[in-house]
CSV table of C-alpha atoms and ligand atoms in Angstrom, one decimal:
chain,number,residue,atom,x,y,z
Z,150,MET,CA,181.0,199.8,-123.4
Z,151,GLU,CA,183.4,197.5,-121.7
Z,152,GLN,CA,185.5,200.1,-120.0
Z,153,THR,CA,184.8,201.8,-116.8
Z,154,SER,CA,187.7,204.2,-116.6
Z,155,ASP,CA,187.1,207.8,-117.4
Z,156,PRO,CA,188.1,208.1,-121.0
Z,157,GLY,CA,188.7,211.9,-120.6
Z,158,SER,CA,191.3,211.4,-117.9
Z,159,THR,CA,194.9,212.0,-119.1
Z,160,GLN,CA,196.5,212.1,-115.6
Z,161,PRO,CA,199.1,209.4,-115.0
Z,162,GLU,CA,197.9,207.0,-112.3
Z,163,PRO,CA,199.7,207.1,-108.9
Z,164,ASP,CA,202.0,204.1,-108.1
Z,165,SER,CA,199.6,202.8,-105.5
Z,166,SER,CA,197.0,202.0,-108.0
Z,167,ARG,CA,199.3,200.1,-110.3
Z,168,THR,CA,198.0,196.8,-108.9
Z,169,ASP,CA,194.4,197.9,-109.4
Z,170,ARG,CA,195.0,198.1,-113.1
Z,171,THR,CA,195.7,194.4,-113.4
Z,172,GLU,CA,192.8,193.6,-111.2
Z,173,LYS,CA,189.5,193.4,-113.0
Z,174,THR,CA,186.7,195.8,-112.1
Z,175,TRP,CA,183.3,194.3,-111.2
Z,176,TRP,CA,182.0,195.4,-114.6
Z,177,GLN,CA,184.8,193.6,-116.4
Z,178,ARG,CA,184.2,190.5,-114.3
Z,179,TYR,CA,180.5,190.8,-115.1
Z,180,ILE,CA,181.2,191.0,-118.8
Z,181,GLY,CA,183.6,188.1,-118.6
Z,182,PHE,CA,181.1,185.8,-116.8
Z,183,PRO,CA,179.4,183.5,-119.4
Z,184,LEU,CA,176.0,184.7,-120.6
Z,185,ILE,CA,174.3,181.4,-120.0
Z,186,TRP,CA,175.2,181.5,-116.3
Z,187,LYS,CA,174.0,185.1,-115.9
Z,188,PHE,CA,170.7,184.2,-117.6
Z,189,GLY,CA,170.4,180.9,-115.7
Z,190,ILE,CA,171.0,182.6,-112.3
Z,191,ALA,CA,168.5,185.4,-113.2
Z,192,LEU,CA,166.0,182.7,-114.2
Z,193,VAL,CA,166.2,180.8,-110.9
Z,194,LEU,CA,166.1,184.0,-108.8
Z,195,GLY,CA,163.1,185.2,-110.9
Z,196,VAL,CA,161.2,181.9,-110.2
Z,197,ILE,CA,161.9,182.3,-106.5
Z,198,ALA,CA,160.8,185.9,-106.4
Z,199,GLY,CA,157.6,185.1,-108.4
Z,200,LEU,CA,156.7,182.3,-106.0
Z,201,ILE,CA,157.3,184.4,-102.9
Z,202,VAL,CA,155.8,187.7,-104.0
Z,203,GLY,CA,152.9,186.4,-106.2
Z,204,PRO,CA,150.8,188.7,-108.4
Z,205,PRO,CA,152.2,192.1,-107.0
Z,206,ILE,CA,155.5,191.2,-108.6
Z,207,ALA,CA,153.9,192.6,-111.8
Z,208,THR,CA,155.2,196.1,-110.7
Z,209,ILE,CA,158.6,195.1,-112.1
Z,210,GLU,CA,157.2,194.2,-115.5
Z,211,PRO,CA,158.7,197.3,-117.1
Z,212,LEU,CA,162.2,195.9,-116.5
Z,213,GLY,CA,161.3,192.9,-118.6
Z,214,ASP,CA,159.5,195.0,-121.2
Z,215,LEU,CA,162.6,197.1,-121.6
Z,216,PHE,CA,164.7,194.0,-122.5
Z,217,LEU,CA,162.0,193.0,-125.0
Z,218,ARG,CA,161.9,196.5,-126.5
Z,219,LEU,CA,165.7,196.6,-126.8
Z,220,LEU,CA,165.8,193.3,-128.7
Z,221,GLN,CA,162.7,194.2,-130.8
Z,222,MET,CA,164.3,197.5,-131.8
Z,223,LEU,CA,167.2,195.6,-133.4
Z,224,VAL,CA,165.1,193.1,-135.4
Z,225,ILE,CA,164.1,195.1,-138.5
Z,226,PRO,CA,167.5,196.8,-139.1
Z,227,LEU,CA,169.2,193.5,-138.5
Z,228,VAL,CA,167.0,191.6,-140.9
Z,229,LEU,CA,167.5,194.3,-143.5
Z,230,VAL,CA,171.3,194.6,-143.4
Z,231,THR,CA,172.0,190.9,-143.0
Z,232,LEU,CA,169.7,190.0,-145.9
Z,233,ILE,CA,170.9,192.7,-148.2
Z,234,SER,CA,174.5,191.8,-147.5
Z,235,GLY,CA,173.8,188.0,-147.8
Z,236,ALA,CA,171.7,188.2,-150.9
Z,237,ALA,CA,174.1,190.6,-152.6
Z,238,SER,CA,177.1,188.3,-152.1
Z,239,ALA,CA,175.3,185.0,-152.9
Z,240,ALA,CA,175.4,183.9,-156.5
Z,241,PRO,CA,171.9,184.9,-157.8
Z,242,SER,CA,171.3,181.3,-159.1
Z,243,SER,CA,171.7,179.7,-155.7
Z,244,LEU,CA,169.0,181.8,-153.9
Z,245,GLY,CA,166.1,179.7,-155.3
Z,246,ARG,CA,167.7,176.4,-154.4
Z,247,VAL,CA,168.5,177.5,-150.8
Z,248,GLY,CA,165.0,178.9,-150.4
Z,249,GLY,CA,163.4,175.6,-151.6
Z,250,LYS,CA,165.5,173.6,-149.1
Z,251,VAL,CA,164.7,175.9,-146.2
Z,252,PHE,CA,160.9,175.8,-146.9
Z,253,GLY,CA,161.1,172.0,-147.3
Z,254,PHE,CA,162.8,171.4,-144.0
Z,255,TYR,CA,160.6,173.9,-142.2
Z,256,LEU,CA,157.5,172.1,-143.4
Z,257,LEU,CA,158.9,168.7,-142.5
Z,258,THR,CA,159.8,169.6,-138.9
Z,259,SER,CA,156.4,171.3,-138.4
Z,260,VAL,CA,154.5,168.1,-139.5
Z,261,VAL,CA,156.7,166.0,-137.2
Z,262,ALA,CA,156.0,168.4,-134.3
Z,263,ILE,CA,152.2,168.5,-134.6
Z,264,SER,CA,152.1,164.7,-135.1
Z,265,LEU,CA,154.2,164.3,-131.9
Z,266,GLY,CA,151.8,166.7,-130.1
Z,267,LEU,CA,148.8,164.8,-131.2
Z,268,GLY,CA,150.5,161.4,-130.5
Z,269,LEU,CA,151.5,162.3,-127.0
Z,270,GLY,CA,148.0,163.8,-126.4
Z,271,LEU,CA,146.4,160.5,-127.4
Z,272,LEU,CA,148.8,158.6,-125.2
Z,273,ILE,CA,148.7,160.7,-122.1
Z,274,GLY,CA,145.1,162.1,-122.4
Z,275,PRO,CA,145.6,165.5,-120.9
Z,276,GLY,CA,142.4,167.1,-119.6
Z,277,THR,CA,140.5,163.8,-118.9
Z,278,GLY,CA,138.6,164.3,-115.6
Z,279,LEU,CA,138.6,168.1,-115.8
Z,280,ASP,CA,135.3,170.0,-115.9
Z,281,MET,CA,134.5,172.3,-118.7
Z,282,PRO,CA,134.4,175.9,-117.5
Z,283,SER,CA,130.9,177.3,-117.6
Z,284,THR,CA,132.0,180.7,-119.0
Z,285,GLY,CA,134.8,181.6,-121.2
Z,286,GLU,CA,135.4,184.5,-123.6
Z,287,ASP,CA,135.6,183.7,-127.2
Z,288,PRO,CA,139.3,184.1,-128.1
Z,289,GLU,CA,140.4,186.5,-130.8
Z,290,LYS,CA,140.0,185.4,-134.4
Z,291,ALA,CA,143.2,184.8,-136.5
Z,292,PRO,CA,143.6,186.8,-139.7
Z,293,PRO,CA,142.7,184.8,-142.9
Z,294,LEU,CA,145.8,183.1,-144.5
Z,295,ILE,CA,145.4,184.9,-147.8
Z,296,GLU,CA,145.7,188.2,-146.0
Z,297,THR,CA,149.0,187.0,-144.4
Z,298,PHE,CA,150.2,186.0,-147.9
Z,299,LEU,CA,149.4,189.4,-149.5
Z,300,ASN,CA,151.0,191.2,-146.6
Z,301,ILE,CA,154.4,189.9,-147.8
Z,302,PHE,CA,154.2,192.4,-150.7
Z,303,PRO,CA,154.1,195.8,-149.1
Z,304,GLU,CA,152.4,198.8,-150.8
Z,305,ASN,CA,154.9,201.0,-149.2
Z,306,ILE,CA,158.4,199.9,-148.3
Z,307,PHE,CA,158.8,202.5,-145.6
Z,308,GLN,CA,155.5,201.5,-144.0
Z,309,ALA,CA,156.6,197.9,-143.9
Z,310,LEU,CA,159.8,198.9,-142.1
Z,311,ALA,CA,158.0,201.2,-139.7
Z,312,GLU,CA,155.3,198.6,-138.9
Z,313,GLY,CA,157.9,195.9,-138.3
Z,314,ASN,CA,156.3,193.6,-140.9
Z,315,VAL,CA,159.1,191.0,-141.0
Z,316,LEU,CA,157.9,189.0,-144.0
Z,317,ALA,CA,157.5,192.2,-146.1
Z,318,VAL,CA,161.0,193.4,-144.9
Z,319,ILE,CA,162.4,190.0,-145.9
Z,320,PHE,CA,160.9,190.4,-149.4
Z,321,VAL,CA,162.2,193.9,-149.8
Z,322,ALA,CA,165.7,193.1,-148.5
Z,323,VAL,CA,165.9,190.0,-150.8
Z,324,ILE,CA,165.0,192.0,-153.9
Z,325,ILE,CA,167.4,194.8,-153.0
Z,326,GLY,CA,170.2,192.3,-152.3
Z,327,PHE,CA,169.4,190.5,-155.5
Z,328,ALA,CA,169.5,193.7,-157.5
Z,329,VAL,CA,172.8,194.7,-155.9
Z,330,GLY,CA,174.2,191.1,-156.5
Z,331,THR,CA,173.2,191.3,-160.2
Z,332,MET,CA,174.9,194.7,-160.5
Z,333,ALA,CA,178.0,193.3,-158.8
Z,334,TYR,CA,178.2,190.4,-161.3
Z,335,SER,CA,177.4,192.7,-164.3
Z,336,GLU,CA,179.6,193.2,-167.4
Z,337,ASP,CA,179.2,197.0,-167.0
Z,338,ALA,CA,182.1,198.4,-164.9
Z,339,ARG,CA,180.0,201.4,-163.9
Z,340,LEU,CA,177.3,199.1,-162.3
Z,341,ARG,CA,179.9,197.0,-160.6
Z,342,GLU,CA,181.5,200.1,-159.1
Z,343,LEU,CA,178.1,201.4,-157.9
Z,344,ALA,CA,177.2,198.1,-156.2
Z,345,GLU,CA,180.4,198.1,-154.1
Z,346,PRO,CA,179.5,200.9,-151.6
Z,347,VAL,CA,176.0,199.4,-151.1
Z,348,LYS,CA,177.5,196.0,-150.2
Z,349,LYS,CA,180.1,197.6,-147.9
Z,350,LEU,CA,177.4,199.7,-146.2
Z,351,ALA,CA,175.3,196.5,-145.6
Z,352,ASP,CA,178.4,194.6,-144.3
Z,353,ALA,CA,179.3,197.5,-142.0
Z,354,GLY,CA,175.7,197.6,-140.8
Z,355,CYS,CA,175.8,194.0,-139.8
Z,356,GLU,CA,178.9,194.5,-137.7
Z,357,VAL,CA,177.4,197.6,-136.0
Z,358,MET,CA,174.2,195.7,-135.2
Z,359,PHE,CA,176.1,192.8,-133.7
Z,360,LYS,CA,178.0,195.1,-131.5
Z,361,ILE,CA,174.7,196.6,-130.2
Z,362,VAL,CA,173.2,193.1,-129.7
Z,363,ARG,CA,176.2,192.2,-127.5
Z,364,GLY,CA,175.5,195.3,-125.4
Z,365,VAL,CA,171.8,194.6,-125.1
Z,366,LEU,CA,172.5,191.1,-123.9
Z,367,GLU,CA,174.5,192.5,-120.9
Z,368,TYR,CA,171.2,194.0,-119.7
Z,369,GLY,CA,169.5,190.6,-120.3
Z,370,PRO,CA,169.8,189.2,-116.8
Z,371,ILE,CA,167.8,192.0,-115.3
Z,372,GLY,CA,165.2,191.5,-118.1
Z,373,VAL,CA,165.2,187.8,-117.6
Z,374,PHE,CA,164.7,188.1,-113.9
Z,375,ALA,CA,161.7,190.4,-114.3
Z,376,LEU,CA,160.0,188.5,-117.2
Z,377,ILE,CA,160.2,185.2,-115.4
Z,378,ALA,CA,159.2,186.6,-112.0
Z,379,VAL,CA,156.1,188.1,-113.5
Z,380,VAL,CA,155.0,184.9,-115.3
Z,381,VAL,CA,155.5,182.8,-112.2
Z,382,GLY,CA,153.9,185.4,-109.9
Z,383,GLU,CA,150.8,185.7,-112.1
Z,384,THR,CA,150.4,182.1,-113.0
Z,385,GLY,CA,150.9,180.8,-109.5
Z,386,THR,CA,150.5,177.3,-108.4
Z,387,ASP,CA,146.7,177.5,-108.2
Z,388,SER,CA,146.1,177.7,-111.9
Z,389,LEU,CA,149.0,175.4,-112.6
Z,390,LEU,CA,148.0,172.3,-110.6
Z,391,PRO,CA,144.9,171.2,-112.5
Z,392,MET,CA,146.7,171.9,-115.8
Z,393,LEU,CA,149.8,169.9,-114.9
Z,394,ASN,CA,148.8,167.2,-117.3
Z,395,LEU,CA,148.8,169.4,-120.4
Z,396,THR,CA,151.9,171.4,-119.2
Z,397,GLY,CA,153.7,168.1,-118.7
Z,398,THR,CA,152.6,166.8,-122.1
Z,399,VAL,CA,153.8,169.9,-123.9
Z,400,TYR,CA,157.1,170.0,-122.0
Z,401,LEU,CA,157.7,166.3,-122.7
Z,402,GLY,CA,156.9,166.8,-126.4
Z,403,ILE,CA,159.4,169.6,-126.6
Z,404,ALA,CA,162.1,167.6,-124.9
Z,405,LEU,CA,161.4,164.8,-127.5
Z,406,MET,CA,161.6,167.4,-130.3
Z,407,ILE,CA,165.1,168.4,-129.1
Z,408,VAL,CA,166.1,164.8,-129.3
Z,409,ALA,CA,164.6,164.6,-132.8
Z,410,TYR,CA,166.6,167.8,-133.8
Z,411,SER,CA,169.8,166.2,-132.4
Z,412,LEU,CA,169.2,163.0,-134.5
Z,413,LEU,CA,168.6,165.2,-137.6
Z,414,LEU,CA,171.8,167.1,-136.9
Z,415,LEU,CA,173.7,163.9,-136.4
Z,416,ALA,CA,172.3,162.5,-139.7
Z,417,PHE,CA,173.9,165.5,-141.4
Z,418,LYS,CA,177.2,165.0,-139.5
Z,419,VAL,CA,176.9,168.2,-137.5
Z,420,ASN,CA,178.7,168.3,-134.1
Z,421,ILE,CA,175.8,168.5,-131.7
Z,422,ALA,CA,177.8,169.6,-128.7
Z,423,ARG,CA,179.1,172.6,-130.7
Z,424,PHE,CA,175.6,173.3,-132.0
Z,425,PHE,CA,173.9,173.4,-128.6
Z,426,GLY,CA,176.9,175.2,-127.2
Z,427,ALA,CA,176.1,178.1,-129.5
Z,428,ALA,CA,172.3,177.6,-129.5
Z,429,LYS,CA,171.9,177.8,-125.7
Z,430,ASP,CA,171.8,181.6,-125.7
Z,431,PRO,CA,168.9,182.0,-128.1
Z,432,MET,CA,167.2,179.0,-126.5
Z,433,LEU,CA,167.2,180.6,-123.1
Z,434,THR,CA,166.4,184.1,-124.5
Z,435,ALA,CA,163.4,182.6,-126.4
Z,436,TYR,CA,162.3,180.8,-123.2
Z,437,VAL,CA,162.1,183.9,-121.2
Z,438,THR,CA,161.0,186.5,-123.8
Z,439,ARG,CA,158.4,184.2,-125.4
Z,440,SER,CA,159.1,185.9,-128.8
Z,441,SER,CA,160.9,184.2,-131.7
Z,442,SER,CA,161.1,187.6,-133.5
Z,443,GLY,CA,162.5,189.3,-130.4
Z,444,THR,CA,165.1,186.6,-130.1
Z,445,LEU,CA,166.2,186.9,-133.7
Z,446,PRO,CA,169.2,189.1,-133.0
Z,447,VAL,CA,170.5,186.5,-130.5
Z,448,THR,CA,169.7,183.6,-132.9
Z,449,MET,CA,171.7,185.4,-135.6
Z,450,ARG,CA,174.6,185.9,-133.3
Z,451,ALA,CA,174.5,182.1,-132.5
Z,452,ALA,CA,174.5,181.4,-136.3
Z,453,GLU,CA,177.6,183.5,-136.6
Z,454,LYS,CA,179.3,181.6,-133.8
Z,455,LEU,CA,178.4,178.4,-135.6
Z,456,GLY,CA,180.2,179.7,-138.7
Z,457,ILE,CA,177.1,179.7,-140.9
Z,458,ARG,CA,177.5,182.3,-143.6
Z,459,GLU,CA,175.3,185.4,-143.7
Z,460,GLY,CA,173.9,184.5,-147.1
Z,461,THR,CA,172.2,181.5,-145.6
Z,462,TYR,CA,171.2,182.5,-142.1
Z,463,GLY,CA,170.3,186.1,-143.1
Z,464,PHE,CA,167.5,184.6,-145.1
Z,465,SER,CA,166.4,181.5,-143.3
Z,466,LEU,CA,166.4,182.8,-139.7
Z,467,PRO,CA,164.1,185.8,-140.2
Z,468,LEU,CA,161.9,183.6,-142.3
Z,469,GLY,CA,161.9,180.8,-139.7
Z,470,ALA,CA,161.1,183.3,-136.9
Z,471,THR,CA,158.0,184.2,-138.8
Z,472,ILE,CA,156.8,181.0,-140.4
Z,473,ASN,CA,158.5,178.0,-138.7
Z,474,MET,CA,156.9,177.2,-135.4
Z,475,ASP,CA,157.5,173.6,-134.4
Z,476,GLY,CA,156.9,174.2,-130.7
Z,477,THR,CA,153.6,176.0,-131.5
Z,478,ALA,CA,152.6,173.2,-133.9
Z,479,LEU,CA,153.3,170.6,-131.1
Z,480,TYR,CA,151.3,172.7,-128.5
Z,481,VAL,CA,148.4,173.1,-130.9
Z,482,GLY,CA,148.3,169.3,-131.4
Z,483,ALA,CA,148.4,168.5,-127.6
Z,484,SER,CA,146.0,171.3,-126.7
Z,485,THR,CA,143.5,170.2,-129.3
Z,486,LEU,CA,143.3,166.8,-127.6
Z,487,PHE,CA,143.1,168.5,-124.3
Z,488,VAL,CA,140.1,170.6,-125.4
Z,489,ALA,CA,138.5,167.5,-126.9
Z,490,ASN,CA,139.0,165.5,-123.7
Z,491,VAL,CA,137.6,168.3,-121.4
Z,492,SER,CA,134.6,168.7,-123.7
Z,493,GLY,CA,134.1,164.9,-123.8
Z,494,VAL,CA,134.5,164.6,-127.6
Z,495,ASP,CA,136.2,161.7,-129.3
Z,496,LEU,CA,138.1,162.9,-132.3
Z,497,SER,CA,137.9,160.6,-135.4
Z,498,PHE,CA,141.0,159.7,-137.4
Z,499,VAL,CA,139.9,162.0,-140.2
Z,500,GLN,CA,139.5,164.9,-137.7
Z,501,LEU,CA,143.0,164.2,-136.4
Z,502,LEU,CA,144.4,164.4,-139.9
Z,503,GLU,CA,142.5,167.7,-140.4
Z,504,ALA,CA,144.0,169.0,-137.2
Z,505,VAL,CA,147.5,168.2,-138.5
Z,506,ALA,CA,146.8,170.1,-141.7
Z,507,VAL,CA,145.1,173.1,-140.1
Z,508,GLY,CA,147.6,173.1,-137.3
Z,509,VAL,CA,150.6,173.3,-139.6
Z,510,LEU,CA,149.0,176.1,-141.6
Z,511,ALA,CA,148.1,177.8,-138.4
Z,512,SER,CA,151.7,177.5,-137.1
Z,513,ILE,CA,152.9,179.1,-140.3
Z,514,GLY,CA,150.6,182.0,-139.8
Z,515,THR,CA,151.5,182.5,-136.2
Z,516,ALA,CA,153.5,185.7,-135.5
Z,517,GLY,CA,156.7,185.3,-133.5
Z,518,VAL,CA,155.3,187.3,-130.6
Z,519,PRO,CA,154.1,186.2,-127.1
Z,520,GLY,CA,150.8,184.5,-127.0
Z,521,ALA,CA,150.2,184.3,-130.7
Z,522,GLY,CA,149.9,180.5,-130.5
Z,523,LEU,CA,146.8,180.8,-128.4
Z,524,ILE,CA,145.0,182.6,-131.2
Z,525,MET,CA,146.1,179.9,-133.6
Z,526,LEU,CA,144.8,177.3,-131.2
Z,527,SER,CA,141.4,178.8,-131.3
Z,528,LEU,CA,141.5,178.7,-135.1
Z,529,VAL,CA,142.2,174.9,-135.0
Z,530,ILE,CA,139.5,174.4,-132.3
Z,531,SER,CA,136.9,176.1,-134.4
Z,532,GLN,CA,137.9,174.2,-137.5
Z,533,ALA,CA,137.5,171.0,-135.6
Z,534,GLY,CA,134.1,172.1,-134.3
Z,535,LEU,CA,135.1,171.9,-130.7
Z,536,PRO,CA,133.7,174.3,-128.0
Z,537,PHE,CA,135.8,177.4,-127.3
Z,538,ALA,CA,135.1,177.5,-123.5
Z,539,ALA,CA,137.9,175.0,-122.8
Z,540,VAL,CA,140.5,177.2,-124.5
Z,541,ALA,CA,140.0,179.5,-121.5
Z,542,LEU,CA,141.6,176.8,-119.3
Z,543,VAL,CA,144.6,176.6,-121.6
Z,544,ALA,CA,144.9,180.4,-121.5
Z,545,GLY,CA,145.4,180.2,-117.7
Z,546,VAL,CA,148.8,178.5,-118.2
Z,547,ASP,CA,149.5,179.7,-121.7
Z,548,ALA,CA,152.5,181.8,-120.6
Z,549,LEU,CA,154.3,178.7,-119.3
Z,550,LEU,CA,153.5,176.8,-122.4
Z,551,ASP,CA,154.5,179.7,-124.6
Z,552,MET,CA,158.0,179.8,-123.0
Z,553,ALA,CA,158.7,176.2,-123.9
Z,554,ARG,CA,157.2,176.3,-127.4
Z,555,THR,CA,159.0,179.5,-128.3
Z,556,MET,CA,162.3,177.9,-127.3
Z,557,CYS,CA,161.5,175.0,-129.6
Z,558,ASN,CA,160.5,177.3,-132.4
Z,559,VAL,CA,163.8,179.1,-132.3
Z,560,THR,CA,165.8,175.9,-132.0
Z,561,GLY,CA,164.0,174.5,-135.0
Z,562,ASP,CA,165.0,177.6,-137.1
Z,563,LEU,CA,168.6,177.2,-136.1
Z,564,VAL,CA,168.7,173.5,-136.7
Z,565,VAL,CA,167.3,173.8,-140.3
Z,566,THR,CA,169.6,176.8,-141.0
Z,567,ARG,CA,172.6,174.8,-139.9
Z,568,ILE,CA,171.6,171.7,-142.0
Z,569,VAL,CA,170.9,173.8,-145.1
Z,570,ALA,CA,174.2,175.6,-144.6
Z,571,GLN,CA,175.9,172.2,-144.4
Z,572,THR,CA,174.4,170.9,-147.6
Z,573,GLU,CA,175.3,174.2,-149.4
Z,574,GLY,CA,178.9,174.3,-148.1
Z,575,GLN,CA,178.1,177.5,-146.3
Z,576,VAL,CA,179.9,176.8,-143.0
Z,577,GLU,CA,183.2,178.3,-141.9
Z,578,GLU,CA,185.9,176.5,-140.1
Z,579,PRO,CA,185.8,176.9,-136.2
Z,580,SER,CA,189.2,178.5,-136.2
Z,581,ARG,CA,188.2,181.3,-138.6
Z,582,VAL,CA,185.0,181.9,-136.6
Z,583,ARG,CA,187.0,182.2,-133.3
Z,584,LYS,CA,189.3,184.7,-135.0
Z,585,ARG,CA,186.4,186.8,-136.3
Z,586,SER,CA,184.6,186.8,-133.0
Z,587,ARG,CA,187.7,187.9,-131.1
Z,588,SER,CA,188.0,190.9,-133.5
Z,589,ARG,CA,184.4,191.8,-132.7
Z,590,ARG,CA,184.8,192.1,-129.0
J,746,LIG,N1,155.5,183.0,-128.8
J,746,LIG,C1,155.7,182.2,-129.9
J,746,LIG,C2,156.9,182.7,-130.7
J,746,LIG,O1,157.3,183.8,-130.6
J,746,LIG,C3,154.5,182.1,-130.8
J,746,LIG,C4,153.4,181.4,-130.0
J,746,LIG,O2,152.7,182.0,-129.2
J,746,LIG,O3,153.3,180.1,-130.2
J,746,LIG,O4,157.5,181.9,-131.4
């Protein structure tokens, strides 16, 4: 992938080209240029193109969709192989403890996030002075939570894989990994022998998938440019201006969440410069793709760079991409107050507490795909007895809010994974990580 010379050519090169061989080709230069810069430049150019061209920029949407598809294509096989490999090598007794910690931290950060969203909403008062839109479509209804729960247990494993049902795939991969792990630790030599090739296959699968992720990321800048240009071109400044208050509140809240994550990491003695050095790629990918699930391959790659062992991140990241949505919880909090303000309703303290509870549950039920949070917002709005019409105003700028909240969702998953790995002694030394990543190039 990284070579441009014709692999079939066996001719010795003429003398005159000897210097060319030491000079890098444009492709090698491109590959060597840090990803964050390539993405950053694409992002800025995308904003400029979107502002200049406006809505017609939507014609380049397929370039962005291609990036999303390439990432999405990797999610299910990656979740499957990393989880099987991780669960098979972890001691069966530790799985429950790690799972408990991951759930506990996910819940804690979500409660903090929605409280922050509501708190900032009360302080800033987004939406005061805005008129309620006279018309507005009723947003889609969210599926009942019990249905989401039952869907974790697939009737048919292959259907779950084919439909990309991440929670069901997590369940299937954990039980397969658990079974292989039990065989590997068994007294029976025949079972131990049979477990070995399955583990090796899963380990090899992880390496193959990461190689492909690296290749897909090289296409990333084109995808980033198109995705951002389309959002900016379609949102435009007209719909943004009256909504600046809500947009500002959500962005400020997310900045404060990042500060809260940093404090949490520091409390567990994690080097935050190193953490964010690795986290920046998934953060930026999440910002432009607006999909936690789609970003998962990049988040897993960052976890590898941080030296977190597969046994921990293979479980907690796919789970987080599906159930841990701190940014969405914060957005739901701030937007609920926005809707209340636009509709001229004063929420009581009890109603606010209800919004926290329903908002956290809603964020757990939110899928890691673009725009899912808007559906969850309507669930909370209807629970709070507020009119739907104002949700239409939020929908106008939802893409911009979705970018920030998805970035926060992904960061939260990685923070919790890093902390749990720390408490479990599941983090490799930086020197070993560097050696491994060099061998992966
Ligand atoms: N797009 C978000 C995510 O993938 C979900 C949401 O819409 O809030 O994490």
